[in-house]
Tab-separated table of C-alpha atoms in Angstrom:
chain	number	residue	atom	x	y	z
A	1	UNK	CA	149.514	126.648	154.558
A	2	UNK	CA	150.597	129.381	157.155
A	3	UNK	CA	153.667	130.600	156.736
A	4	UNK	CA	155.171	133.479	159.384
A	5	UNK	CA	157.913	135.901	158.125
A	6	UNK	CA	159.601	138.387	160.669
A	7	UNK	CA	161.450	141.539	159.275
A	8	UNK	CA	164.356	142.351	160.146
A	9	UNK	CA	166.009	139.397	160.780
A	10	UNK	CA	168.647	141.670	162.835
A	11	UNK	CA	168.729	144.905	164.626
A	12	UNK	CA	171.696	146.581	166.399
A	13	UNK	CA	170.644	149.548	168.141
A	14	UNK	CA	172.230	151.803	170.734
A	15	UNK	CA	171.013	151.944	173.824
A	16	UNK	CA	167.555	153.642	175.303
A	17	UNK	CA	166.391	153.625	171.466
A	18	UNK	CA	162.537	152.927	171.184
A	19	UNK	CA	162.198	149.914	168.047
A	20	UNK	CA	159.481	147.913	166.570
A	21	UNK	CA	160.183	144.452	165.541
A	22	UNK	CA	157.815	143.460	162.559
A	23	UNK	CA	155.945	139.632	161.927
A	24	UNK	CA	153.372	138.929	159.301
A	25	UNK	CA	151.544	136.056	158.483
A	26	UNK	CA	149.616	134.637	155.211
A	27	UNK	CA	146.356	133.114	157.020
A	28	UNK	CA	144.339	135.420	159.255
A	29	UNK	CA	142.119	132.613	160.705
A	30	UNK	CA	144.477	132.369	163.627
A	31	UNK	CA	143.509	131.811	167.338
A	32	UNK	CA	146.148	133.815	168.885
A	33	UNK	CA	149.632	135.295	168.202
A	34	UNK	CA	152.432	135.002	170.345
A	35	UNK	CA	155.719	136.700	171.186
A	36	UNK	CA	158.813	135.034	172.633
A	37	UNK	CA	162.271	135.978	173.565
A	38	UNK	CA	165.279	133.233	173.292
A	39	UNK	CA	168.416	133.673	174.500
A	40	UNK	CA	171.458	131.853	173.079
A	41	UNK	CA	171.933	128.345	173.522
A	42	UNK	CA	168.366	128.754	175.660
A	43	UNK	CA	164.903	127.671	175.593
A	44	UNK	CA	161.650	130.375	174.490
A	45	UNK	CA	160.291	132.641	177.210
A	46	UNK	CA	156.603	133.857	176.631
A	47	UNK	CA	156.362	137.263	176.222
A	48	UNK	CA	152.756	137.920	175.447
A	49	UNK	CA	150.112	136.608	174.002
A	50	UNK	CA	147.188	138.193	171.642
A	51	UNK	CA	144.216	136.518	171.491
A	52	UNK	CA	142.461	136.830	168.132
A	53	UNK	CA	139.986	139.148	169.309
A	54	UNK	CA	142.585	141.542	170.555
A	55	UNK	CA	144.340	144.579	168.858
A	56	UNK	CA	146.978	144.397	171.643
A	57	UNK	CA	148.477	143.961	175.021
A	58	UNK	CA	151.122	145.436	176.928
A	59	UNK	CA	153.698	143.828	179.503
A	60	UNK	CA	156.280	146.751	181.137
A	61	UNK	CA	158.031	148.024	178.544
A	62	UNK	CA	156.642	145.779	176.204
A	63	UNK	CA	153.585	146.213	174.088
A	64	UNK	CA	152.166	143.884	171.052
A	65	UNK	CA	149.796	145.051	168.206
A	66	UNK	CA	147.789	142.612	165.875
A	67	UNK	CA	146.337	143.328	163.090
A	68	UNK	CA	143.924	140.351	161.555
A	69	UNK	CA	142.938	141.422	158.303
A	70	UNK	CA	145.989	142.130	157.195
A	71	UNK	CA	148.065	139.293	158.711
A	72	UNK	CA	150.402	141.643	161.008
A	73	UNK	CA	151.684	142.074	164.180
A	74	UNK	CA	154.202	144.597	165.966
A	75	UNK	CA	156.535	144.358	168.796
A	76	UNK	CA	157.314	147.699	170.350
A	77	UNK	CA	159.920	147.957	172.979
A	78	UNK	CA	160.646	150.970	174.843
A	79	UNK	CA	163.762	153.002	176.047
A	80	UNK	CA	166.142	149.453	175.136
A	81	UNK	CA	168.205	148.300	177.180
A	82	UNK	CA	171.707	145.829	176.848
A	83	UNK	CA	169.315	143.328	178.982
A	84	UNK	CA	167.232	143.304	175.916
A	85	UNK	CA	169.458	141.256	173.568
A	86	UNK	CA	167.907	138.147	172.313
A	87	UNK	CA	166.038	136.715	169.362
A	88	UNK	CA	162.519	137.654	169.568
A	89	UNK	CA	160.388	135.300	167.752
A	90	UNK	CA	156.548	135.852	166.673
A	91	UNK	CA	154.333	132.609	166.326
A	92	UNK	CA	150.591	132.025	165.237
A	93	UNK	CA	147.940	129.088	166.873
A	94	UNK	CA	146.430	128.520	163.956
A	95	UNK	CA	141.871	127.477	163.481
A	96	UNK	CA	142.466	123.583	164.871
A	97	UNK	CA	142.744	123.478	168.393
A	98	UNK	CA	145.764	121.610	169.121
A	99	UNK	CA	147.837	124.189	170.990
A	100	UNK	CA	150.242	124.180	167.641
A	101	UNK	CA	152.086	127.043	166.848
A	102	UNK	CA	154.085	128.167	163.814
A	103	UNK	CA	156.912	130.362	164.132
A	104	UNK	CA	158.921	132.955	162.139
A	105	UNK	CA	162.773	132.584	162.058
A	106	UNK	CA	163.000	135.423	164.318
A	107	UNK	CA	164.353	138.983	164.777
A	108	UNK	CA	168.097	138.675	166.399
A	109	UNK	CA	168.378	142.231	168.288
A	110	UNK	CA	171.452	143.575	169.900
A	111	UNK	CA	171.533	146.835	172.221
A	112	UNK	CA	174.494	148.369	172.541
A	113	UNK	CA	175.481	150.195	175.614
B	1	UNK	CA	156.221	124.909	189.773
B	2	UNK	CA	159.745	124.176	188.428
B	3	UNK	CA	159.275	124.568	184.327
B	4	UNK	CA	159.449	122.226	181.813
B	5	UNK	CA	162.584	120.196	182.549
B	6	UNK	CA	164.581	118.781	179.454
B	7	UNK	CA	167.126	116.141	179.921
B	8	UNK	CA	169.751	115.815	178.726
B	9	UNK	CA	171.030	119.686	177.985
B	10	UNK	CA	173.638	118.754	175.554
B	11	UNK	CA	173.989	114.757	173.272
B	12	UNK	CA	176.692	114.357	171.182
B	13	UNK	CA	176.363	111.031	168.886
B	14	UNK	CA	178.208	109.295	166.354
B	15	UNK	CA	175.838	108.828	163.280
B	16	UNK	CA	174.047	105.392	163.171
B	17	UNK	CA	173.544	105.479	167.008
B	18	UNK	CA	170.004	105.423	168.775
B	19	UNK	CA	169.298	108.502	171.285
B	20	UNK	CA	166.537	109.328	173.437
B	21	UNK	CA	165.541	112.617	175.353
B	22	UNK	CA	163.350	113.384	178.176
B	23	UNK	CA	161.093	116.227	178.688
B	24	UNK	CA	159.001	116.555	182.323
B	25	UNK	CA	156.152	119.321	181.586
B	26	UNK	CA	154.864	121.720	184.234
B	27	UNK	CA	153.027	119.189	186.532
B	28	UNK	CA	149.299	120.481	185.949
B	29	UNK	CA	149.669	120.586	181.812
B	30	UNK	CA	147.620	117.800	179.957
B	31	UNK	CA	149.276	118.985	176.494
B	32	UNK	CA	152.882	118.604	175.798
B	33	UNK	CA	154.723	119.393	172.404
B	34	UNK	CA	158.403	118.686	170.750
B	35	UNK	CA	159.968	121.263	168.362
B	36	UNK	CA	162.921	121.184	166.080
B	37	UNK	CA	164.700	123.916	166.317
B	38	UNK	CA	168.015	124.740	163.413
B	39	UNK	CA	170.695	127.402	163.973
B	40	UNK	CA	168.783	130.977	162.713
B	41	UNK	CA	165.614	129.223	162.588
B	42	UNK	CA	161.842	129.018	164.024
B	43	UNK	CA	161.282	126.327	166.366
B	44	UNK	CA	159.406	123.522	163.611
B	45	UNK	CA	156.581	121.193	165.344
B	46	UNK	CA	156.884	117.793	165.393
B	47	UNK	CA	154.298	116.494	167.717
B	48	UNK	CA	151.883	116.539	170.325
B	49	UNK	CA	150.429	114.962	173.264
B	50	UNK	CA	146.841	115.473	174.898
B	51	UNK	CA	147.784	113.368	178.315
B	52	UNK	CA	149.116	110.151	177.146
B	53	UNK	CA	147.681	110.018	173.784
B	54	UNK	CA	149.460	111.423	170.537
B	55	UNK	CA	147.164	113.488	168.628
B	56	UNK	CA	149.544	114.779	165.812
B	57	UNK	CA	152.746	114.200	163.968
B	58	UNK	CA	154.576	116.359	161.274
B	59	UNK	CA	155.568	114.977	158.115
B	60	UNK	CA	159.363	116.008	159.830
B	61	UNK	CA	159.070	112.840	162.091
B	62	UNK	CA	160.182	110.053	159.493
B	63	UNK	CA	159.684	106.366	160.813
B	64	UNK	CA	163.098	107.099	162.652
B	65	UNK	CA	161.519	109.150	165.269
B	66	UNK	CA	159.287	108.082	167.779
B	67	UNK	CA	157.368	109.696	170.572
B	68	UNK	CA	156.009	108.555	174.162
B	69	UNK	CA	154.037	109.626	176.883
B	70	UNK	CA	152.903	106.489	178.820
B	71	UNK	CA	151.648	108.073	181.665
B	72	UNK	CA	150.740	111.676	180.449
B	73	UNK	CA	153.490	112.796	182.444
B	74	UNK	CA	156.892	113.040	181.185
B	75	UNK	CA	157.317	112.495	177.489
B	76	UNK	CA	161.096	110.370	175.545
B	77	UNK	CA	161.468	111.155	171.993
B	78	UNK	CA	163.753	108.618	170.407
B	79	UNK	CA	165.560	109.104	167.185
B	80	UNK	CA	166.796	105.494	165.792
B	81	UNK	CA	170.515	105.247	163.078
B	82	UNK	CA	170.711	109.302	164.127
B	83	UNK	CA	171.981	111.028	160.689
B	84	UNK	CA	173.591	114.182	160.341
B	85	UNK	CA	171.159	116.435	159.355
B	86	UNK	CA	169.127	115.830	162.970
B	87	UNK	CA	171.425	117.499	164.860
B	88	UNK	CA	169.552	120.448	165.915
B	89	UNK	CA	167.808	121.839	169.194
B	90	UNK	CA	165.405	119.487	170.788
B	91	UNK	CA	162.940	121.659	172.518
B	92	UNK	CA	159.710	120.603	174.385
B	93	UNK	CA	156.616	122.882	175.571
B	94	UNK	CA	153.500	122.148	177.748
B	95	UNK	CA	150.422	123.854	178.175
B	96	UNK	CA	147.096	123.497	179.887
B	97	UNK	CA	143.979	122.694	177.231
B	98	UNK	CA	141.145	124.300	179.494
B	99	UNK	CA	141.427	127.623	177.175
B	100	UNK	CA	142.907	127.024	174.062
B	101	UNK	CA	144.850	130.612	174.308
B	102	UNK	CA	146.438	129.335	176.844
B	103	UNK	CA	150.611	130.082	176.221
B	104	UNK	CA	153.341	127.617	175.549
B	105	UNK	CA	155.882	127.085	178.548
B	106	UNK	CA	159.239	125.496	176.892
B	107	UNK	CA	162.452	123.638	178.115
B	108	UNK	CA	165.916	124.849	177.726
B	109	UNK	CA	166.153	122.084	174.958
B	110	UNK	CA	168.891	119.356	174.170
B	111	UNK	CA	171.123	120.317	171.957
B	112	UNK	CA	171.912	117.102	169.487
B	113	UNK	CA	175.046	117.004	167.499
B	114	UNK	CA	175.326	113.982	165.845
B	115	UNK	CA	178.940	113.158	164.306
């Protein structure tokens, strides 16, 4: 069974600080990995996606690793910003294709001005 | 392209009572999901459509819960004698099969409280 475990679970940083938010997962037959960002009270914005055959992607300020074999994956945000405060969450498609993902209990990050 | 619209935002019930939500997916996605989601936690699966037919259900949806898509448009999930422990965030996704990396678009959710 896949199970998806994101470290830390919060981060309060000051801002313009570069971080990396952390997500690891116990089955690497996996489609794709994906990264959201939910703000309170909201619904999940897609951040980027990494399809299996990737080692990473970038979006602005943004950029995702993955690591297969070892059932990791890294979300690196550059020079923070206040805007940046959210819950980042990390999910996995798993080997059937359904679509179906399975998420971590996310990363809650704060950046203070 | 307006997102996938969830309706209503907030539901407030008294326990025993039936409730049903409404999700309309982005217009050109054949696949459409509902999540659980609990304060400080993952969103949890529940089930999934491929245009009007249900493919798969999660142990989480006991007999109480129930799931539509009649026209493979917009999908109601109903929960029947609501209990305490289902209030939580009612969020639903859609996506387009072509490509199966093809991302998740969600709602803003319903938030349930049930009383």
């Amino acid at each position: 069974k896949q199970e998806v475990t994101q470290i830390p679970a919060a981060l309060s940083v000051p801002e313009g600080e570069n971080l990396v938010l952390n997500c690891s997962f116990t089955d690497s037959a996996i489609y794709n990995l994906q990264w959201f960002r939910q703000d309170p009270g909201k619904g999940l914005t897609s951040l980027l996606l990494i399809q299996s055959s990737q080692r990473e992607q970038t979006s602005g300020r943004l950029n995702a690793s993955l690591d297969k074999s070892s059932g990791r994956s890294t979300l690196y945000i550059a020079a923070s910003q206040p805007g940046d405060s959210a819950t980042y969450l990390c999910a996995v498609q798993g080997s059937s294709n359904t679509g179906k993902l399975i998420f971590g209990q996310g990363t809650t990050l704060q950046v203070k001005p | 392209d307006t997102g996938v619209s969830q309706d209503p935002r907030h539901k407030i019930t008294k326990r025993g009572q039936n409730v049903t939500f409404r999700c309309d997916p982005i217009s050109e996605h054949n696949r459409l999901y509902w999540y659980r989601q609990t304060l400080g936690q993952g969103p949890e699966f529940l089930t999934y459509f491929q245009n009007e037919a249900q493919l798969e259900k999660s142990r989480l949806l006991s007999d109480r819960f129930s799931a539509e898509r009649p026209k493979g448009s917009f999908s109601t999930l109903e929960i029947q004698r609501t209990e305490q422990g289902d209030s939580a965030m009612y969020l639903c996704a859609s996506s387009f099969s072509v490509s199966y990396n093809s991302p998740l678009h969600f709602g803003n959710g319903t938030r349930l409280t049930v009383t």
